[in-house]
XYZ file of C-alpha atoms in Angstrom:
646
model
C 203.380 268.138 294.866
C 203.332 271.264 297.290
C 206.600 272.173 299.022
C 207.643 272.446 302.246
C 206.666 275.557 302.830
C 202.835 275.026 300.820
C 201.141 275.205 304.796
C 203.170 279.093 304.941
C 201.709 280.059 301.743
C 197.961 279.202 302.832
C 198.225 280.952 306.344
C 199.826 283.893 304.325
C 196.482 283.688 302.263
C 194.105 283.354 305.080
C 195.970 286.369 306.670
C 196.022 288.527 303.346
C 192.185 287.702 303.135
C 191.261 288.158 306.868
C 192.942 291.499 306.693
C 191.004 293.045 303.150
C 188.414 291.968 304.884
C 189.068 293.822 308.094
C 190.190 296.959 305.863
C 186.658 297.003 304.230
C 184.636 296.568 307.502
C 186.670 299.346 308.499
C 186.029 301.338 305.349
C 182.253 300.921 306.276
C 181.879 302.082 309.322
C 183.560 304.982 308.319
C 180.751 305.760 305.537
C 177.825 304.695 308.009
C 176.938 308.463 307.604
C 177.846 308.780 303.889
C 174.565 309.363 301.829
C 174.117 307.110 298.754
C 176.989 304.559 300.305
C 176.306 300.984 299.487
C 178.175 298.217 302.357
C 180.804 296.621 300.821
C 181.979 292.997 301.788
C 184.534 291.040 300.573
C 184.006 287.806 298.664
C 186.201 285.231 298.852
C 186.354 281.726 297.860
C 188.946 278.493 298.430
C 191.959 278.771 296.063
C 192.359 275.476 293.403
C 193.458 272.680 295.098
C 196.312 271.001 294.322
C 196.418 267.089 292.778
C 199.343 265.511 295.729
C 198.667 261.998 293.850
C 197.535 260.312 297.407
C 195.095 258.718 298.579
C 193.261 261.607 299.782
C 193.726 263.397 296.249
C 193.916 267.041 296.178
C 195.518 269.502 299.268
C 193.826 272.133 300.033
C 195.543 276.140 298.727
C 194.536 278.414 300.998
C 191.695 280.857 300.384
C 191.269 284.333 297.312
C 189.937 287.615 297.359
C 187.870 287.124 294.315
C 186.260 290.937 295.089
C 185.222 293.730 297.382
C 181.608 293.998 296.170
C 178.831 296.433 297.284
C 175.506 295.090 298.707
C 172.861 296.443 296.342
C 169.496 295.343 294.649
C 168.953 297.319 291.784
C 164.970 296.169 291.635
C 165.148 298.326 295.055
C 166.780 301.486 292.553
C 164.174 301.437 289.965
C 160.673 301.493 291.997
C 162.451 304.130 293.907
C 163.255 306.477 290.834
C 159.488 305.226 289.089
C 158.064 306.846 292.198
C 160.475 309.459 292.591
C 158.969 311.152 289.198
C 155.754 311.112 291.150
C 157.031 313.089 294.001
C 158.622 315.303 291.852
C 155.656 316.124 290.363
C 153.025 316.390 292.734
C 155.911 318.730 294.892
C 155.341 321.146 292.475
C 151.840 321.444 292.285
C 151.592 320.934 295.657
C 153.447 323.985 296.614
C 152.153 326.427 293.553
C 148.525 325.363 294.243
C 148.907 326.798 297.636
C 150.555 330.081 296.498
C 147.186 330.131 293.942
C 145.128 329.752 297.167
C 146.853 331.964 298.954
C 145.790 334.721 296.447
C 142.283 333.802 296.204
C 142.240 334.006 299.863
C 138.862 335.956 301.148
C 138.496 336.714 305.098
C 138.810 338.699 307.845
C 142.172 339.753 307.382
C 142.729 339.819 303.806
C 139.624 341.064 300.976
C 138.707 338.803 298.537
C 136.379 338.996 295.596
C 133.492 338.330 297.889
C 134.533 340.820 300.129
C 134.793 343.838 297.508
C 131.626 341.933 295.274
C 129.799 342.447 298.571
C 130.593 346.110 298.827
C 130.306 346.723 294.922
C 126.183 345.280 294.952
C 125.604 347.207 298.746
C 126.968 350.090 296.590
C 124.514 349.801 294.186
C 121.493 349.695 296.371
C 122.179 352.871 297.764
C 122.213 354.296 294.035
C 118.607 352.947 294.172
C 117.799 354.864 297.145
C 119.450 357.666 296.292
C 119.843 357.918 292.384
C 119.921 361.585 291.885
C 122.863 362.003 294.747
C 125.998 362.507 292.681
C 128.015 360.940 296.185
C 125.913 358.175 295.907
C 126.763 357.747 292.208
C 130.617 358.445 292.871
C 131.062 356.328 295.703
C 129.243 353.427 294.152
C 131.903 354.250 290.957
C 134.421 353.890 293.379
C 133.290 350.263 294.792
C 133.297 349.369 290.822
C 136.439 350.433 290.469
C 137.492 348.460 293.647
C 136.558 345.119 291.892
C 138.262 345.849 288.325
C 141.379 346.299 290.574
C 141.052 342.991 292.308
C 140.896 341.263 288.778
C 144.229 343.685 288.171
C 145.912 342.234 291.100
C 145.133 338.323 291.177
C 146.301 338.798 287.250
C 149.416 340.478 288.409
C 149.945 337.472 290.578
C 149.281 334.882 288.267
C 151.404 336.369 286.119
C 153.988 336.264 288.844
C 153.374 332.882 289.460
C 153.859 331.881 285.866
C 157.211 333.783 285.451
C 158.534 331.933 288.612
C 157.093 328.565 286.917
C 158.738 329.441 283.873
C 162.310 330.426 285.571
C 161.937 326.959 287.289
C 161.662 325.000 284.335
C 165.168 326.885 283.306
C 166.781 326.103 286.323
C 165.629 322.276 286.361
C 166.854 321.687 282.427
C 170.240 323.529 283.696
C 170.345 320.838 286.235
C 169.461 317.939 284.400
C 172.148 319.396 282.006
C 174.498 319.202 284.731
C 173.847 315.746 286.099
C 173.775 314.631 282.441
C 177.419 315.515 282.260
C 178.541 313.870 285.630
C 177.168 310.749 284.906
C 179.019 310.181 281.940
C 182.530 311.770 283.762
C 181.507 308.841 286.133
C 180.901 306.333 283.109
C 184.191 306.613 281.881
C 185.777 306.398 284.583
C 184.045 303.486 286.017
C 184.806 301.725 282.719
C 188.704 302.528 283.028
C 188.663 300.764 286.652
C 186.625 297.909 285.454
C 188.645 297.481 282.570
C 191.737 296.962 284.570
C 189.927 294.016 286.643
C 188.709 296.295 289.335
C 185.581 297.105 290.964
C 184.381 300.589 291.137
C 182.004 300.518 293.973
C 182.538 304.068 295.018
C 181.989 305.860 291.776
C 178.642 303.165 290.954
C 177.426 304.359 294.796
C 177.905 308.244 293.310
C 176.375 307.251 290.087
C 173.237 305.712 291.097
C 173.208 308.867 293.703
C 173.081 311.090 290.535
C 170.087 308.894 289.197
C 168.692 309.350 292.230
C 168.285 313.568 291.601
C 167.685 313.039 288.033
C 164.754 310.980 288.726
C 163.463 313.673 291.002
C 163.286 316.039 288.045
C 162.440 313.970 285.011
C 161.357 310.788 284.593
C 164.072 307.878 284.078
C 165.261 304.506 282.947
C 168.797 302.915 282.776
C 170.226 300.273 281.532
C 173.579 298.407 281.877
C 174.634 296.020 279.440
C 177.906 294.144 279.534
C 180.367 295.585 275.725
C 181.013 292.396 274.254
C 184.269 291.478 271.985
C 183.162 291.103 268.574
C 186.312 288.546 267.927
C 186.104 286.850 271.093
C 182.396 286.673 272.446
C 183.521 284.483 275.649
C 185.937 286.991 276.081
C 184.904 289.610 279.348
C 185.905 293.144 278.185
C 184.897 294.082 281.601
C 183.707 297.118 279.978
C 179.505 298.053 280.616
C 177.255 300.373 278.043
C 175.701 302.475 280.293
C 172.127 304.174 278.956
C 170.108 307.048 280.325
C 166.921 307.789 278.769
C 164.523 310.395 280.123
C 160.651 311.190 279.213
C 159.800 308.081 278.074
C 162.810 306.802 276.055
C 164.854 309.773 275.367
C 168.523 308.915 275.063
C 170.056 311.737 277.734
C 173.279 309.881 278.325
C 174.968 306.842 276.574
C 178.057 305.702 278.473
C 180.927 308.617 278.009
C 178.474 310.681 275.772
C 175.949 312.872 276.864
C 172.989 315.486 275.321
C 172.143 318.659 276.516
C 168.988 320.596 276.530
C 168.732 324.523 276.276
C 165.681 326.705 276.871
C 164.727 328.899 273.939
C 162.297 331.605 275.476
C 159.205 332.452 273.030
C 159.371 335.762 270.989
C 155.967 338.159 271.259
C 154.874 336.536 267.827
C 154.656 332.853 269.252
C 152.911 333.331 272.694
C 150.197 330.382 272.753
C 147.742 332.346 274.987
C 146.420 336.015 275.553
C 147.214 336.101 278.863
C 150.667 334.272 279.190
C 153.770 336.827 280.232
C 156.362 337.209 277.382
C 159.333 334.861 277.163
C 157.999 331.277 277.764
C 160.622 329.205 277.881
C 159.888 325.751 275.070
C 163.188 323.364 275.261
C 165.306 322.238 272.346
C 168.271 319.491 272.343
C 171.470 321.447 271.541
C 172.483 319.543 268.269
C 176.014 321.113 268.586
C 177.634 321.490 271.584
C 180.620 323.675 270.366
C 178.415 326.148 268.391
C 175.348 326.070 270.295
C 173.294 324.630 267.131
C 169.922 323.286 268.056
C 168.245 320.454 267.156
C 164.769 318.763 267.521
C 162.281 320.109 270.535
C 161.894 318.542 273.321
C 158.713 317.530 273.989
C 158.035 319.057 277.427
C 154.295 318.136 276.848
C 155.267 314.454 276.989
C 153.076 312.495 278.963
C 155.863 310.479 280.132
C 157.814 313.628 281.070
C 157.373 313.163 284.710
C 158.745 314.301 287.583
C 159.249 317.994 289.051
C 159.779 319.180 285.068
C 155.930 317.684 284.500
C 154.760 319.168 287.321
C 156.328 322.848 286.704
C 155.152 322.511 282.447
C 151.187 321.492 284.336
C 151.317 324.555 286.489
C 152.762 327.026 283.919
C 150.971 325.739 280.576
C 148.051 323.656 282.153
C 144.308 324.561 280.210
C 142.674 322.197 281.803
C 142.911 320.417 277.935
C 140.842 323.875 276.352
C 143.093 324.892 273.714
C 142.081 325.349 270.386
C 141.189 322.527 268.375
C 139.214 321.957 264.815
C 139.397 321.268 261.344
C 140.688 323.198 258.272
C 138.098 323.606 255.817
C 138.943 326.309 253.464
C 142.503 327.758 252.020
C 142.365 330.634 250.502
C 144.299 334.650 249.881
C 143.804 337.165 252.481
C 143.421 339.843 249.501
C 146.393 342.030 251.518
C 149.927 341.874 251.375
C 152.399 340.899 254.652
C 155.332 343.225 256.463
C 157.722 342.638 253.725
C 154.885 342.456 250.564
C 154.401 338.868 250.324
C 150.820 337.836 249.628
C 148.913 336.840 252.823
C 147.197 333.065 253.133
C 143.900 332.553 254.813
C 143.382 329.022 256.364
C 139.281 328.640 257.694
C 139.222 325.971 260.790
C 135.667 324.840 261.327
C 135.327 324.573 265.479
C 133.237 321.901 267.178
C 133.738 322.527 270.806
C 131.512 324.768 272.796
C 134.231 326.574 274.704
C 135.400 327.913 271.021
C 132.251 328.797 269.789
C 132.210 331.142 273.510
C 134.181 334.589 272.343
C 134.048 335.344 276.026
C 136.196 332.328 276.508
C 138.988 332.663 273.795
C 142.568 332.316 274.615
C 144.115 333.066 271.775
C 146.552 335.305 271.222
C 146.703 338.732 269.938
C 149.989 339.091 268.966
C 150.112 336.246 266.015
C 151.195 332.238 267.050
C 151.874 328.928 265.425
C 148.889 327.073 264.729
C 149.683 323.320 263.689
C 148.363 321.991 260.748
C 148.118 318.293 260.509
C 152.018 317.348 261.156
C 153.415 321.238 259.719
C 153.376 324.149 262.061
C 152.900 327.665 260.519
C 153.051 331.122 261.458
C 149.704 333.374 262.266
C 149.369 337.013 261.913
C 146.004 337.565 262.879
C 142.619 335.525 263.050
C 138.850 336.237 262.607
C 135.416 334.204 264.453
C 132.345 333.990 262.467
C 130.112 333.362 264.946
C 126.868 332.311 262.438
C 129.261 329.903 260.805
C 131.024 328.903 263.886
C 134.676 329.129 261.920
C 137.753 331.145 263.234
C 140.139 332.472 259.596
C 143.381 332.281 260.354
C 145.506 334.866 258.585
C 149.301 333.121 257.560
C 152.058 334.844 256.188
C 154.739 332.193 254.121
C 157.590 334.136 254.724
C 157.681 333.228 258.118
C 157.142 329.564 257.471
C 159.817 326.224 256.692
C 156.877 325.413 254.166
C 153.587 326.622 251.638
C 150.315 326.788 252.897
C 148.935 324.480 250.434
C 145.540 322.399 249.742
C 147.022 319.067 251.277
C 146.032 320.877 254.675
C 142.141 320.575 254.088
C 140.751 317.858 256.378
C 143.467 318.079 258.560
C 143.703 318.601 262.278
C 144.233 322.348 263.113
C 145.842 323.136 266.486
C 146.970 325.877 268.795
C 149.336 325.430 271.929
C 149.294 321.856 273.463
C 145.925 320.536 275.184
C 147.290 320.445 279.077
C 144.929 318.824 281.116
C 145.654 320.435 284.177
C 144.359 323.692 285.578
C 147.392 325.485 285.783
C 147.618 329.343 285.008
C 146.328 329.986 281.871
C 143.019 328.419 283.019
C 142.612 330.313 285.710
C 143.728 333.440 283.422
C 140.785 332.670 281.536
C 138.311 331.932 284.327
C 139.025 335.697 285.465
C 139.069 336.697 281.664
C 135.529 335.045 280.965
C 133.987 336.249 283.995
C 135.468 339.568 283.680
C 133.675 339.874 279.991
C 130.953 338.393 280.964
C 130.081 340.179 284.075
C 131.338 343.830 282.346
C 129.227 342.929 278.641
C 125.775 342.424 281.011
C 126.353 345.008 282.715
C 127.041 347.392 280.138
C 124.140 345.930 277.978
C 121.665 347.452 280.702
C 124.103 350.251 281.232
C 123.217 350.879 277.558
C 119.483 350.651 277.367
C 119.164 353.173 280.405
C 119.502 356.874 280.255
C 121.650 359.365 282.598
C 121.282 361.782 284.673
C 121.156 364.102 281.440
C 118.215 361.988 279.917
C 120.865 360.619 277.308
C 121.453 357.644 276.189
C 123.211 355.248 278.598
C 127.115 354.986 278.522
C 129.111 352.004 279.872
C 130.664 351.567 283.258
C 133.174 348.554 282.616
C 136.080 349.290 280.105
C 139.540 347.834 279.284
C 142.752 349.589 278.609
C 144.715 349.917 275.395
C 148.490 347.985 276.058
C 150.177 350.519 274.138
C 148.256 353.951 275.158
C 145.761 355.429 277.457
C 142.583 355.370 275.390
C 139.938 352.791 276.169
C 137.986 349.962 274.432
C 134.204 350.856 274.175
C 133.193 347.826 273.125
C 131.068 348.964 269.860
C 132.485 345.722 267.293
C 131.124 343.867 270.195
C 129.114 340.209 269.157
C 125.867 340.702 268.990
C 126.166 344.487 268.329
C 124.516 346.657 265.791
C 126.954 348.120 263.097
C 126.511 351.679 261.668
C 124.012 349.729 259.512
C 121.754 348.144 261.872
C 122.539 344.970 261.516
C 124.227 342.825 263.966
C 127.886 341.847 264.134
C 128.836 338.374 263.762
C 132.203 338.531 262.690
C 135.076 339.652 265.103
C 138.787 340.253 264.026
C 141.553 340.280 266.831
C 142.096 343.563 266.588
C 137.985 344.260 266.588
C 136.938 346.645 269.667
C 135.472 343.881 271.070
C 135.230 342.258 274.589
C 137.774 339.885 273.447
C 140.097 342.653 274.098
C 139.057 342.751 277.930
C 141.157 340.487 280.181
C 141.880 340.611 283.872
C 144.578 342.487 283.532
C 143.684 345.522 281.733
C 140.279 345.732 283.495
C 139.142 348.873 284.506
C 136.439 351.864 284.775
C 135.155 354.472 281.797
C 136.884 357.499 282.605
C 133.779 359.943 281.614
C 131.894 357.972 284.200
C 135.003 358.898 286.938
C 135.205 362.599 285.657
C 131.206 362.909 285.973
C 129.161 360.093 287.791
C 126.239 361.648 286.416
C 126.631 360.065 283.081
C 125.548 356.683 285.235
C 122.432 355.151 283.277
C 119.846 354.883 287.107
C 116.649 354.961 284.503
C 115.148 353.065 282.225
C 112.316 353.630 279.610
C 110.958 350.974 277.002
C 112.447 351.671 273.593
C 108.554 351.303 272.638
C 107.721 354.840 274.888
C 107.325 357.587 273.167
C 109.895 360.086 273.386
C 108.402 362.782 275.178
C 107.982 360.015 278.120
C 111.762 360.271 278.732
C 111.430 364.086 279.913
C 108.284 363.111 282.334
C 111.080 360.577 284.453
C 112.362 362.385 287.827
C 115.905 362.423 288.726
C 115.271 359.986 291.465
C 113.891 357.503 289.067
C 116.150 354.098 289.546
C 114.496 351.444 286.987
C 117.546 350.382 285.776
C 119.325 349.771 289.125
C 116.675 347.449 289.473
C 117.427 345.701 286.390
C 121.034 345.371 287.390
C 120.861 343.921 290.379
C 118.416 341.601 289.135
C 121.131 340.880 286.501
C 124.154 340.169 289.167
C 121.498 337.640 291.043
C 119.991 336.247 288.098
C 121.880 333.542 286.098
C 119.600 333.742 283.476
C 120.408 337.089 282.551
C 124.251 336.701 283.131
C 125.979 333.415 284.355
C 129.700 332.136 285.464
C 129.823 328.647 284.402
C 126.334 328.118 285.026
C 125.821 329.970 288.274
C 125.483 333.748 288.710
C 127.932 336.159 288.469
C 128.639 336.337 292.128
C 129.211 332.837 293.020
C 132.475 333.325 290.983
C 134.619 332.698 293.738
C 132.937 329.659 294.423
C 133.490 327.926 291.392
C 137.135 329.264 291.333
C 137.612 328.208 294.482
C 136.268 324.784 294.720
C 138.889 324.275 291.256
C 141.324 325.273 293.428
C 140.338 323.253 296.473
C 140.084 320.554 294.479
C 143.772 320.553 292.692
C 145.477 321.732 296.145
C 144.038 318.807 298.262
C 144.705 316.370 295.387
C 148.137 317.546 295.228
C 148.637 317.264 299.423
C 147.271 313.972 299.146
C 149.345 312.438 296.049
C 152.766 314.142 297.189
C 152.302 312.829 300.417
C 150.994 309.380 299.831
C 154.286 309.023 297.057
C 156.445 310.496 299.583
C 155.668 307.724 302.002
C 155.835 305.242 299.271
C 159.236 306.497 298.228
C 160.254 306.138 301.943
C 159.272 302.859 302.255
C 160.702 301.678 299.157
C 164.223 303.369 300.506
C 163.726 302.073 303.691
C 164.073 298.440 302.019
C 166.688 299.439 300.098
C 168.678 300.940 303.086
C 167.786 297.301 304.735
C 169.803 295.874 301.808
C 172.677 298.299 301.120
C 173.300 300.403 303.719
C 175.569 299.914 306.872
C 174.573 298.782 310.196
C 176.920 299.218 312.873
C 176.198 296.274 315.017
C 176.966 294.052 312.126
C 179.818 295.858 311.222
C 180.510 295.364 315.053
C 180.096 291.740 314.434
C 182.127 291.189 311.075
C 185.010 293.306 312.970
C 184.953 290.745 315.671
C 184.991 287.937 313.442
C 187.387 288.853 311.006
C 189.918 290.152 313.912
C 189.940 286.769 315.247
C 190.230 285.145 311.603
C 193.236 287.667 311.245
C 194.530 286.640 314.660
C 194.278 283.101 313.987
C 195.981 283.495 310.571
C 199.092 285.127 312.126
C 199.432 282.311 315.083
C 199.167 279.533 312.407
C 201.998 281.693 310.599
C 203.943 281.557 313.866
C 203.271 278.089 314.185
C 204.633 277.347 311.366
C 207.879 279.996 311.535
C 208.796 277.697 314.330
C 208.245 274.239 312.444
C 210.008 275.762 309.838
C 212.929 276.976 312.563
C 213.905 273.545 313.889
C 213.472 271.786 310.778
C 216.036 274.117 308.987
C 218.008 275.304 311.474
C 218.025 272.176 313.997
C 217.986 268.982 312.130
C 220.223 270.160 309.102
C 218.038 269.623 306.384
């Protein structure tokens, strides 16, 4: 049976109620500008009713504050961090693409290759009108040595490019590290709160804020499941299990606990291609976090990786899928002991892919690598091609490896480096590499067959520094070359003098043919003519300009990916066309998606200030009303008591 005083105690709840829910109006208008902030309103609900025994049955108790929750739709969350990964992604190709077609640039204020190809072959035809000129010859040397320093340049700046890439990916794993860590500070103490019968709205707004940046870098999924009392199921702890997993399914952060990632940058013995800078960064989970210890790799060639992390690993790493692949056929002894005198293991990988069986086109390295092995990675010194028998010998030395090179590795998948299929840097490393070899090997070949000014056989004009001195390749353990026996190389080593050893970078002119230009080959004779023919040639006679610039126009002689030499700015450039406008596009069409989808999700959680205007109203006059029916009833209560003597 309720007291006397049962009507006080339900306008006391009505005002109690009216006023939380004034307090939390006010507490969101003051966070209409707070980014991540979810509105909060306050749900309430009629307290129990009491059994009075009448006729009517049960008296009604007033109202409770069952919560203050936030408005949220987590469905809203998840498509915006699934297409947050995309963004991510597609922002970083979209703004290294255009640095890459910055460089390859090629008009009227800055020279391109077409530019300085265009001078180099205008060069040349004055050599034809004016072979015996020495100035002729020189400044024509000069164009040549205009274009090698082109190649020098653009590899300078990939090179640049890929360092940046590479200092990125550090910074982004620092980051994720980082977030990592304040999600589970947040974890914990949103489970303390919770616990105690609260709601944390706050620290869940900050938390899914966090998610928010994480998804930007990596890809991500979470999960929230309610921790259940073993000894009382029914029971509500209160408590939530919250999981973070990254790449695909990677646990990153599980409630209070939390992994970390470190970058481990790649000695000079591990670089995956010739033409990557030292110091690639490959990423490890840190197995102890007091000592440092790591643990297993993390997989940054994931194809789930996702977001800006995926994007920066395409750019810096990306082959366009070209890295070596084949099959081990053959395990055998190198017949030469290693460093510290430990016999040396051959492994023979038989190559089915044209772009292996291409010298011109090898990215190896020549420094030593892992090479992969079925599901064991060991450690390379050195390899050999055999052209005839279209193998590559890989040289391994054991001491450097967890494991024996044993016979269970025939049959099995052999593998260098990760197959990226993106054209990131290394491809277009190699697109200068191959053309640079290709172009310079041609060239030379005629170079070769010609004589000079000094009726002697021909020297060649396109050479390649040594890294570690100032001596240059010549190019005579060349493919295709004749040995000191006649007979013609098919077998190069990595540390052959061959045009493997040419790259972009260390591309450059003979220095006989800079100290005297008169050691160019201008004429030609058939190897058939007898040699008292060679003496009867003038010193104006230019048959083998003529055969090189038939060779630069004539992709049947020499050819860039199926066109001639000088269209290779074309090709590179409609690559790079290609990858920049597909990266506008896809950043910007995911950008707009990812707007949209927050735009609903702002419709759902965030504040609006005319409704807030509205509720403020509303719940003034509910508070208002509250404190008359309390004053209403202070004066029932004030003559009952005090004027009829009860």
């Amino acid at each position: 049976m309720p007291s006397q005083f049962f009507g006080l105690n339900i306008a006391y709840s009505g005002l109690t109620t009216s006023n939380a829910a004034l307090n939390t109006t006010a507490n969101n208008i003051a966070n209409v500008e707070t980014k991540g902030y979810s509105r909060q309103q306050v749900n309430q609900q009629a307290t129990d009713a009491l059994r009075v025994f009448s006729t009517y049955g049960c008296a009604g108790a007033g109202v409770d504050v069952l919560a203050i929750e936030r408005i949220r739709d987590e469905f809203y969350d998840v498509k915006y961090w699934d297409n947050n990964a995309y963004t991510g992604e597609y922002e970083m190709k979209q703004y290294y693409m255009k640095q890459i077609e910055d460089y390859f640039t090629d008009d009227s204020k800055i020279e391109g290759f077409k530019t300085i190809f265009d001078d180099f072959t205008s060069a040349l035809a004055e050599v034809k009108k004016q072979s015996g000129s020495e100035s002729t010859k020189s400044q024509f040397i000069g164009f040549a040595g205009n274009l090698t320093q082109y190649f020098n340049g653009m590899a300078g700046n990939l090179e640049q490019v890929q360092k940046d890439l590479n200092q990125e990916i550090k910074l982004k794993v620092d980051e994720i590290n980082s977030l990592a860590e304040e999600i589970a500070t947040l974890n914990k103490q949103i489970n303390v709160i919770e616990v105690g019968g609260g709601t944390a709205n706050e620290l869940r707004d900050q938390r899914a804020t966090l998610i928010d940046k994480l998804s930007m870098i990596v890809d991500v999924k979470c999960t929230e499941t309610p921790v259940i009392d073993s000894n009382n199921p029914d029971r509500v702890t209160g408590a939530n299990r919250y999981l973070v997993q990254v790449a695909g399914g990677l646990p990153l952060v599980d409630t209070n606990e939390f992994n970390t990632l470190d970058c481990v940058a790649r000695t000079n013995k591990e670089k995956v291609n010739q033409s990557d800078i030292d110091g690639l960064y490959d990423v490890y989970w840190v197995s102890n976090k007091q000592t440092g210890a790591l643990g297993d790799e993390f997989n940054i060639y994931n194809a789930s990786l996702g977001g800006q992390l995926m994007g920066l690993v395409h750019m810096r790493d990306g082959n366009n899928g070209e890295n070596f692949q084949g099959t081990v056929s053959a395990i055998g002894l190198a017949g030469k002991a290693g460093e510290n005198g430990n016999p040396l293991k051959t492994v023979t990988v038989d190559v089915k892919h044209e772009y292996l069986k291409d010298l011109n086109k090898c990215i190896l390295s020549d420094n030593g690598g892992k090479i992969t092995l079925g599901n064991q990675v060991f450690y390379y010194t050195s390899w050999e091609y055999d052209s005839a028998a279209e193998q590559y010998t890989f040289t391994i030395d054991e001491s450097l490896n967890d494991a024996n090179l044993t016979e269970t590795r025939l049959g099995k998948e052999a593998e260098v480096g990760h197959s990226t299929d993106y054209q990131g840097v290394p491809y277009y490393m190699e697109q200068m590499n191959e053309w640079c070899r290709t172009f310079a090997q041609a060239f030379n070949g005629i170079l070769q067959e010609g004589l000079d000014d000094y009726d002697n056989p021909g020297n060649i004009l396109f050479s390649a520094q040594h890294e570690t001195d100032r001596e240059q390749y010549l190019f005579e353990e060349a493919l295709g070359a004749k040995d000191k026996d006649g007979n013609e190389i098919t077998k190069v080593n990595v540390e052959s003098d061959s045009y493997y050893r040419m790259t972009a970078k260390n591309f450059n002119i003979l220095q006989a043919l800079i100290n005297d230009s008169d050691l160019l080959a201008t004429k030609y004779t058939d190897q058939a003519a007898a040699a008292d023919q060679k003496t009867s040639i003038g010193t104006d006679q230019y048959a083998n300009i003529d055969r090189l610039t038939n060779m630069i126009n004539d992709k049947k002689v020499a050819s860039f990916r199926g066109a001639s030499t000088g269209e290779f700015l074309t090709n590179i450039l409609s690559d790079i066309a290609l990858n920049a406008s597909k990266a506008n596009s896809f950043y910007n069409n995911y950008s707009n998606v990812g707007k949209a989808i927050d735009n609903q999700r702002a419709s759902i959680s965030s504040v609006d200030t005319d409704e807030e205007a509205v509720s403020l109203v509303k719940y003034q006059n509910a508070y208002t009303l509250a404190s008359k029916m309390i004053q209403t009833l202070t004066e029932v209560y004030d003559r009952l008591i005090l004027e009829t003597g009860v």
